[in-house]
XYZ file of C-alpha atoms in Angstrom:
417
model
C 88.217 114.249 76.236
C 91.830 114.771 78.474
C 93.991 111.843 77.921
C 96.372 111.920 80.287
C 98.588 109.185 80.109
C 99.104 106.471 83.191
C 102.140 104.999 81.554
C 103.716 108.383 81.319
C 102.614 109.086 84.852
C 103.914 105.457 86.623
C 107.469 106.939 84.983
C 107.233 110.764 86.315
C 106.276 109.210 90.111
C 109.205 106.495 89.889
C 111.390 108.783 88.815
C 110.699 111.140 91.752
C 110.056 108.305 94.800
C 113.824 107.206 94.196
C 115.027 110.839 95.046
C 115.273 110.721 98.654
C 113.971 113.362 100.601
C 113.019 112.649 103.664
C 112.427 115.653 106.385
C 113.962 116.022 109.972
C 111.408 116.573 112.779
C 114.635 117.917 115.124
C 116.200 120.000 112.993
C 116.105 123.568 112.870
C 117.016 124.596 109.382
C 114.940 125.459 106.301
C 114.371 123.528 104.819
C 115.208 120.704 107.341
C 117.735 118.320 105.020
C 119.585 119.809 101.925
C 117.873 116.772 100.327
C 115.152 117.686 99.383
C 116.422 120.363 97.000
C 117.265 117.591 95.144
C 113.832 117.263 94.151
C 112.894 120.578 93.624
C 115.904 121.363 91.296
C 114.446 118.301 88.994
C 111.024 120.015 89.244
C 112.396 123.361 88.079
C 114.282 122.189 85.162
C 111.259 120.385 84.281
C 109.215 123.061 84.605
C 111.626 125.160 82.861
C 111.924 122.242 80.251
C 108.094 122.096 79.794
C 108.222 126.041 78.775
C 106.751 128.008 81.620
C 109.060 131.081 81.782
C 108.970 131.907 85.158
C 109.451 129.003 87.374
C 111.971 129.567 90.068
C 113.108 127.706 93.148
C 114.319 129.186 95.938
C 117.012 128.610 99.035
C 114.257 127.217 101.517
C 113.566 124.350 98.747
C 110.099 126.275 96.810
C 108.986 125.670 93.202
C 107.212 128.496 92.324
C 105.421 128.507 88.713
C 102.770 129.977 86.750
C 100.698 128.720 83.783
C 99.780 132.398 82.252
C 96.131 132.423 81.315
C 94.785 132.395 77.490
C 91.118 133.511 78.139
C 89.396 136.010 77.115
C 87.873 136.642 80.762
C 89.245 139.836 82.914
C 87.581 138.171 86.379
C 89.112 134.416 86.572
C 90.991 133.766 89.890
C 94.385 133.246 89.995
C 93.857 128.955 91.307
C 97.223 127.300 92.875
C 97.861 123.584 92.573
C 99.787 122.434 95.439
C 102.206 119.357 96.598
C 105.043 118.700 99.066
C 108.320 117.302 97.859
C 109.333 116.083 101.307
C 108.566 112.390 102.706
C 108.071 111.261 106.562
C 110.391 110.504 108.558
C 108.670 107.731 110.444
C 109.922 105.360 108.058
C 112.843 104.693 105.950
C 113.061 106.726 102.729
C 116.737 106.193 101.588
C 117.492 103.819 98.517
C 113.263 103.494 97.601
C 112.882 100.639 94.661
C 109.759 101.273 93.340
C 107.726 98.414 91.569
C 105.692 98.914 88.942
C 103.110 95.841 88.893
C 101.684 96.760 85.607
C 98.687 94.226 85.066
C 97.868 93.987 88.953
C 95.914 90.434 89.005
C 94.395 90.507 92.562
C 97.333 87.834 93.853
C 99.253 88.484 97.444
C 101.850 91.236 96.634
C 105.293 90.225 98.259
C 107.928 92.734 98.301
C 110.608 90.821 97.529
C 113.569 92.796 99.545
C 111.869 91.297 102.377
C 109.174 88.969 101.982
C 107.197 89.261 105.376
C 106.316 92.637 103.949
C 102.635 91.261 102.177
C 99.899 93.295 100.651
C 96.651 91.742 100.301
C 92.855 92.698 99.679
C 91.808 91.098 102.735
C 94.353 93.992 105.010
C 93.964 96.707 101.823
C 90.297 95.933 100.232
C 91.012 99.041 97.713
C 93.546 96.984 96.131
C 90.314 95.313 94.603
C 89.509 98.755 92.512
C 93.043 98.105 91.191
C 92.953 94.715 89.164
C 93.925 95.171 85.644
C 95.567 97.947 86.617
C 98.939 98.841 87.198
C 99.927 99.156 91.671
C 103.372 100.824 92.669
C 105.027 99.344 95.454
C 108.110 99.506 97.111
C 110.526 97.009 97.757
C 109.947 96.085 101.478
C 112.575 98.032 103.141
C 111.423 101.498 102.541
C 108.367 103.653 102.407
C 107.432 104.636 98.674
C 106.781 107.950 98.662
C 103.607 108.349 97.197
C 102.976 111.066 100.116
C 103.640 113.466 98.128
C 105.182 112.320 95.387
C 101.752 111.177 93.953
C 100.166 114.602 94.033
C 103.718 116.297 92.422
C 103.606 113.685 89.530
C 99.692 114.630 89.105
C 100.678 118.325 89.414
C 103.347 118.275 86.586
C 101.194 116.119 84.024
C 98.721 118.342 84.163
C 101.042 120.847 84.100
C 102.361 119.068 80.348
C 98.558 118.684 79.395
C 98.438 122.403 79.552
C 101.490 123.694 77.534
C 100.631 121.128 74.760
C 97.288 121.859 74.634
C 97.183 125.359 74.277
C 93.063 125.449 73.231
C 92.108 124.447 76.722
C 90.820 127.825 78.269
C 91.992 128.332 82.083
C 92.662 131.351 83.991
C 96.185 131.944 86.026
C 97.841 128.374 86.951
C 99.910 128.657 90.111
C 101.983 125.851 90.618
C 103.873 125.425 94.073
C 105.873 122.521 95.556
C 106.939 122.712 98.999
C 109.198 121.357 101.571
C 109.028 120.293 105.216
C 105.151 119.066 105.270
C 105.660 116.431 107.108
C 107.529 118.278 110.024
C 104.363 120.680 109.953
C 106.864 123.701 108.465
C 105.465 123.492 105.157
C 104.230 126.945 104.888
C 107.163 128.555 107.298
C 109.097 129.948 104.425
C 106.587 130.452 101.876
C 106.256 133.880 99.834
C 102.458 134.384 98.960
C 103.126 137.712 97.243
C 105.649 135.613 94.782
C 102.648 132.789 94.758
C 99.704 135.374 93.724
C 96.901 132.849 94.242
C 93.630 133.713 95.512
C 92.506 130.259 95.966
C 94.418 126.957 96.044
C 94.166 123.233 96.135
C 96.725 120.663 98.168
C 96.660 117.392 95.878
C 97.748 115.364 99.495
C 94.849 112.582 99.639
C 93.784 109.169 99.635
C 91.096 107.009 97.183
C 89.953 108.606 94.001
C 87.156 110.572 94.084
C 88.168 112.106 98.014
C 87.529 115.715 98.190
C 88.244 117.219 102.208
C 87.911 120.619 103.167
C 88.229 119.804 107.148
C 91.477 118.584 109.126
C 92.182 118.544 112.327
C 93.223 121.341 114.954
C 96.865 120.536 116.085
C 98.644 121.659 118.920
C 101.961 120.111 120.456
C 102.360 120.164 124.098
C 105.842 119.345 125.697
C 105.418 118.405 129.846
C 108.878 119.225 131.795
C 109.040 116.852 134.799
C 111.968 118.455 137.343
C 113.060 115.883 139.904
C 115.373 116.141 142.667
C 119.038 114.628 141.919
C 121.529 113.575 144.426
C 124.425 111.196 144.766
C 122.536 107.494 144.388
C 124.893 106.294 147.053
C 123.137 108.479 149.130
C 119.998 108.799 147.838
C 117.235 107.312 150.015
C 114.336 109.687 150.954
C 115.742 112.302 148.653
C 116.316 111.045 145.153
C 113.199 112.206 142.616
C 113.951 110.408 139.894
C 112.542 112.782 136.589
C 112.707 109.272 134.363
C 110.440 107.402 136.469
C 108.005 109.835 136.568
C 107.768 110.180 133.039
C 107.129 106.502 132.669
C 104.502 106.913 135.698
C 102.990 109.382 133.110
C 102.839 107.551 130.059
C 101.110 104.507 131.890
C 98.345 106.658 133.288
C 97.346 107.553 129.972
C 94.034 105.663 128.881
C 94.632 102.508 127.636
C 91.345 102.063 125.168
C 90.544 105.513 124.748
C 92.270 108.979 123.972
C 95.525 107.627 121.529
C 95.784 107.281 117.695
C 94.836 103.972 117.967
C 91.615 103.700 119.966
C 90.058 106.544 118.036
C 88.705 107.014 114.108
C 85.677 109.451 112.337
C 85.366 112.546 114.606
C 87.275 111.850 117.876
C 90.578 113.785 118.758
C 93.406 112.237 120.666
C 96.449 112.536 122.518
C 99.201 111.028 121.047
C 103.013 111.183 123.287
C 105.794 110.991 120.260
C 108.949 111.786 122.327
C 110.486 110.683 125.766
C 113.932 112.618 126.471
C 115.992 113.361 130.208
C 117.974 112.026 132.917
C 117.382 111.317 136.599
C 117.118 115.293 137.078
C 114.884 116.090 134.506
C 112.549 114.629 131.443
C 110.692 116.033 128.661
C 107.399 114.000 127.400
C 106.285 115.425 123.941
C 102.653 114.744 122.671
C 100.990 115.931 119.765
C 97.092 117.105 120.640
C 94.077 116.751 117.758
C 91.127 117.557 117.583
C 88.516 119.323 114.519
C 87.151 122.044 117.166
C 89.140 124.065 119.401
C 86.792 123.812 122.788
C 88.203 120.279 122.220
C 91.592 120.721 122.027
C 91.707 122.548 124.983
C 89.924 119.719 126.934
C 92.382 117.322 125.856
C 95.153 119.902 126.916
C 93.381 120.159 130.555
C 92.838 116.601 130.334
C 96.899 115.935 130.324
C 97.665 118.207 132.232
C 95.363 116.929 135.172
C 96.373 113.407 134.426
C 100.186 114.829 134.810
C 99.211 116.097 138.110
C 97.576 113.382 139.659
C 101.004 111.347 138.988
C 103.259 113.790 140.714
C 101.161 114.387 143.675
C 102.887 111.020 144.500
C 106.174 112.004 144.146
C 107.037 114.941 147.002
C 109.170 118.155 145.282
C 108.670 117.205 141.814
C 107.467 120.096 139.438
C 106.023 120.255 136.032
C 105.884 123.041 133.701
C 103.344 122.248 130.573
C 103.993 124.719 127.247
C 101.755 124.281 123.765
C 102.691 125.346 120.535
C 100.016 125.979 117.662
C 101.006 123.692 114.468
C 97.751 123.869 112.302
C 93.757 124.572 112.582
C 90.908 123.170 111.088
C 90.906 124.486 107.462
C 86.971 124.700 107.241
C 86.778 127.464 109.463
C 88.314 129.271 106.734
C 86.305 127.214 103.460
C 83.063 127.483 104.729
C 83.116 131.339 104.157
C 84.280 130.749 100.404
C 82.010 127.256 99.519
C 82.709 127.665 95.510
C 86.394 126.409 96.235
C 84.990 122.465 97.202
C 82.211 122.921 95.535
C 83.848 123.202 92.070
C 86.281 121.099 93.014
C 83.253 118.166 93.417
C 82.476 119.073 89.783
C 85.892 118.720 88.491
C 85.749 115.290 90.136
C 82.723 114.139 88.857
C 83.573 115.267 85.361
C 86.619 112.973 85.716
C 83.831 110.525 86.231
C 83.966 109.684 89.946
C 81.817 109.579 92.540
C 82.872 112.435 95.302
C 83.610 111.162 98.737
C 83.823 114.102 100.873
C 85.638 113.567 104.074
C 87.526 114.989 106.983
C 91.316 114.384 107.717
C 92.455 113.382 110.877
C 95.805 115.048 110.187
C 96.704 118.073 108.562
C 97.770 119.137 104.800
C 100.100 122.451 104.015
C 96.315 123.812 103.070
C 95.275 123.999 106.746
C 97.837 126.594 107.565
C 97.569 128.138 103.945
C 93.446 128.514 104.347
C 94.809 130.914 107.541
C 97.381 132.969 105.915
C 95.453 134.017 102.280
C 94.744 131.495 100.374
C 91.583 129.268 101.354
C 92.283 125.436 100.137
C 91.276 122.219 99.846
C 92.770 118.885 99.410
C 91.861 116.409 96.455
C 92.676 113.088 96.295
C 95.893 111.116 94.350
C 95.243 107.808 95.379
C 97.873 106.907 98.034
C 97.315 104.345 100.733
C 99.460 103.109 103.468
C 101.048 105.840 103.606
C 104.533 106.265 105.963
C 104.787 102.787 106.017
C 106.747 99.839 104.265
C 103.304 98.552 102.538
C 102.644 102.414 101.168
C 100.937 101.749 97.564
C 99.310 103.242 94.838
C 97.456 103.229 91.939
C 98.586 104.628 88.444
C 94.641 105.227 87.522
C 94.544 107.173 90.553
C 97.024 109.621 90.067
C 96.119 109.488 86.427
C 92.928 110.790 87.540
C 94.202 113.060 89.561
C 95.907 114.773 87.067
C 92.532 114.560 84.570
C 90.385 116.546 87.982
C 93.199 119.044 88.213
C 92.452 119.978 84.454
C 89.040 119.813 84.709
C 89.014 121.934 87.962
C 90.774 124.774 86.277
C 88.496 124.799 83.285
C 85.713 125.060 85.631
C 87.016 127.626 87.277
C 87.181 129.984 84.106
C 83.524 128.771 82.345
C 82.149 129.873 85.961
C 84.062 133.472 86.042
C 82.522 136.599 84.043
């Protein structure tokens, strides 16, 4: 039986969700804020702390560790367990208070730093798996971090299980924390020679039991609108004002169709995240999703058309339209190596869920991973909310999280020769 410890775990994730780290979408560095070494200097020492020899961080922000193997097998593949120390910047992550409701009773949760921040089961129904149970908030004015400080906490208690349990048999135990995730530059500075896996697993999802080996396709397209600028004193007949044709742009957009929020299950969208310019000239920025690439393109032709419609009504305006890849669909990749989700389904049902297999409409550092050596899938640590003030979590989750991540690894060397 693996006893992993929830009380132990609540402590490790508070611990970490207080260290800010929050990434910068606009800035060009690696990794993006100095912050987030902050986290990944804790994690070595830890590491370091916990007796594995030859952990190591790096300048870009990496923790890079190994768990040697103690089996007798010559054939077990070196597996990588995988989290991302940096949070999103779509919502305040400086100065997080996390809450530990202990004994979670079913009762409105209101975060007291402000109080019309409310969770309840009727707007989050999994908070109903949860009673008896301890539920980490944050206070109300922050996000709580539990993307991804959920799946580092699960990470490093397995992590402890191992070095203090030395009779559990396991092959090679890669261990890598990364920054820049959620800026979609997770990978951009990673050394896979120094990592050695061959196959790996992103702990970067939702309700217990979630297994997904399929995200989205994402591209980024940026539309330049050129207008024509002159003196406004003297502007009639001439002035093409770049702004207004931006907003002309945005409101031809579907209105109940197409976006984030008109779309769920299979459907891609089109979702505009930036406006930028002056009178002369305006940059719209949208990010593009879909899980097959003859979509993506449509949507891309789609926008584009859409763009061109609108400035066929204003004379001497020009557009230029430029993508840039950020991800593809990881299964493209898993489906030519099925053992990886299919042991990790065992792992989770020996942990005594039910698997929930499901696709992500979003992306995980294992989408661009599965494309650059090392096929991988996500597993679940029970986050919810996520990027958002009312971001929760579960310490049986997590605690489970950290029981599949032991069990996956066993699995991995009872099925090697």
């Amino acid at each position: 039986m693996i006893q992993i410890s929830s009380d132990n775990m609540a402590e490790r994730f508070m611990r970490y969700v207080q260290i800010d780290t929050q990434s910068d979408p606009v800035s060009t560095s690696h990794p993006s804020t100095e912050k987030q070494k902050d986290l990944s200097k804790l994690l070595y020492k830890e590491l370091r702390g916990m007796g594995i020899t030859d952990a190591d961080t790096d300048s870009y922000g990496y923790v890079y560790a190994t768990i040697p193997g103690n089996s007798d097998k010559k054939n077990i593949p070196a597996i990588c367990f995988c989290a991302h120390v940096d949070t999103a910047p779509d919502c305040n992550g400086t100065n997080v208070k996390p809450i530990h409701h202990r004994y979670y009773d079913g009762a409105d949760i209101v975060l007291p730093d402000d109080t019309a921040q409310v969770l309840t089961t009727n707007t989050s129904p999994y908070l109903k798996e949860h009673i008896n149970h301890g539920v980490i908030t944050a206070s109300g004015l922050t996000l709580l971090g539990a993307d991804d400080k959920s799946g580092v906490a699960a990470i490093m208690e397995a992590a402890l299980f191992f070095m203090q349990n030395p009779a559990v048999k396991h092959g090679d135990i890669k261990i890598l924390f990364t920054p820049d995730e959620e800026v979609g530059k997770g990978t951009a500075k990673v050394d896979m020679q120094k990592l050695g896996a061959k196959f790996g697993y992103t702990l970067d999802g939702g309700e217990a039991g979630s297994l997904e080996d399929e995200t989205f396709s994402a591209d980024a397209a940026t539309i330049t609108i050129n207008g024509i600028i002159v003196h406004p004193g003297y502007a009639k007949n001439k002035l093409v004002n770049a702004l207004k044709i931006a907003g002309a742009v945005l409101d031809a957009l579907p209105k109940n169709e197409w976006s984030p929020e008109t779309t769920s299950g299979q459907e891609g969208f089109v979702h505009p995240v930036a406006v930028n310019g002056i009178s002369e000239k305006a940059t719209l920025q949208f990010i593009v999703r879909d899980f097959t690439l003859a979509g993506l393109q449509h949507h891309h032709d789609r926008l584009k058309k859409i763009t061109e419609e609108v400035l066929a009504g204003f004379p001497g305006a020009t557009l230029e339209y430029s993508v840039t890849e950020q991800y593809r669909n990881m299964k493209a990749v898993l489906d030519q190596y099925p053992q990886v989700a299919a042991l990790a389904e065992e792992a989770i049902q020996r942990a005594g869920l039910p698997v929930k297999k499901e696709s992500i409409r979003g992306g995980t550092d294992g989408s661009r991973f599965s494309y650059i050596g090392m096929p991988c899938a996500n597993i679940f640590t029970g986050m919810q909310n996520i990027h958002s003030k009312l971001e929760w979590i579960g310490t049986k989750d997590m605690t489970k999280a950290a029981e599949t991540i032991v069990h996956l690894s066993m699995i991995w060397e009872e099925k090697s020769e």
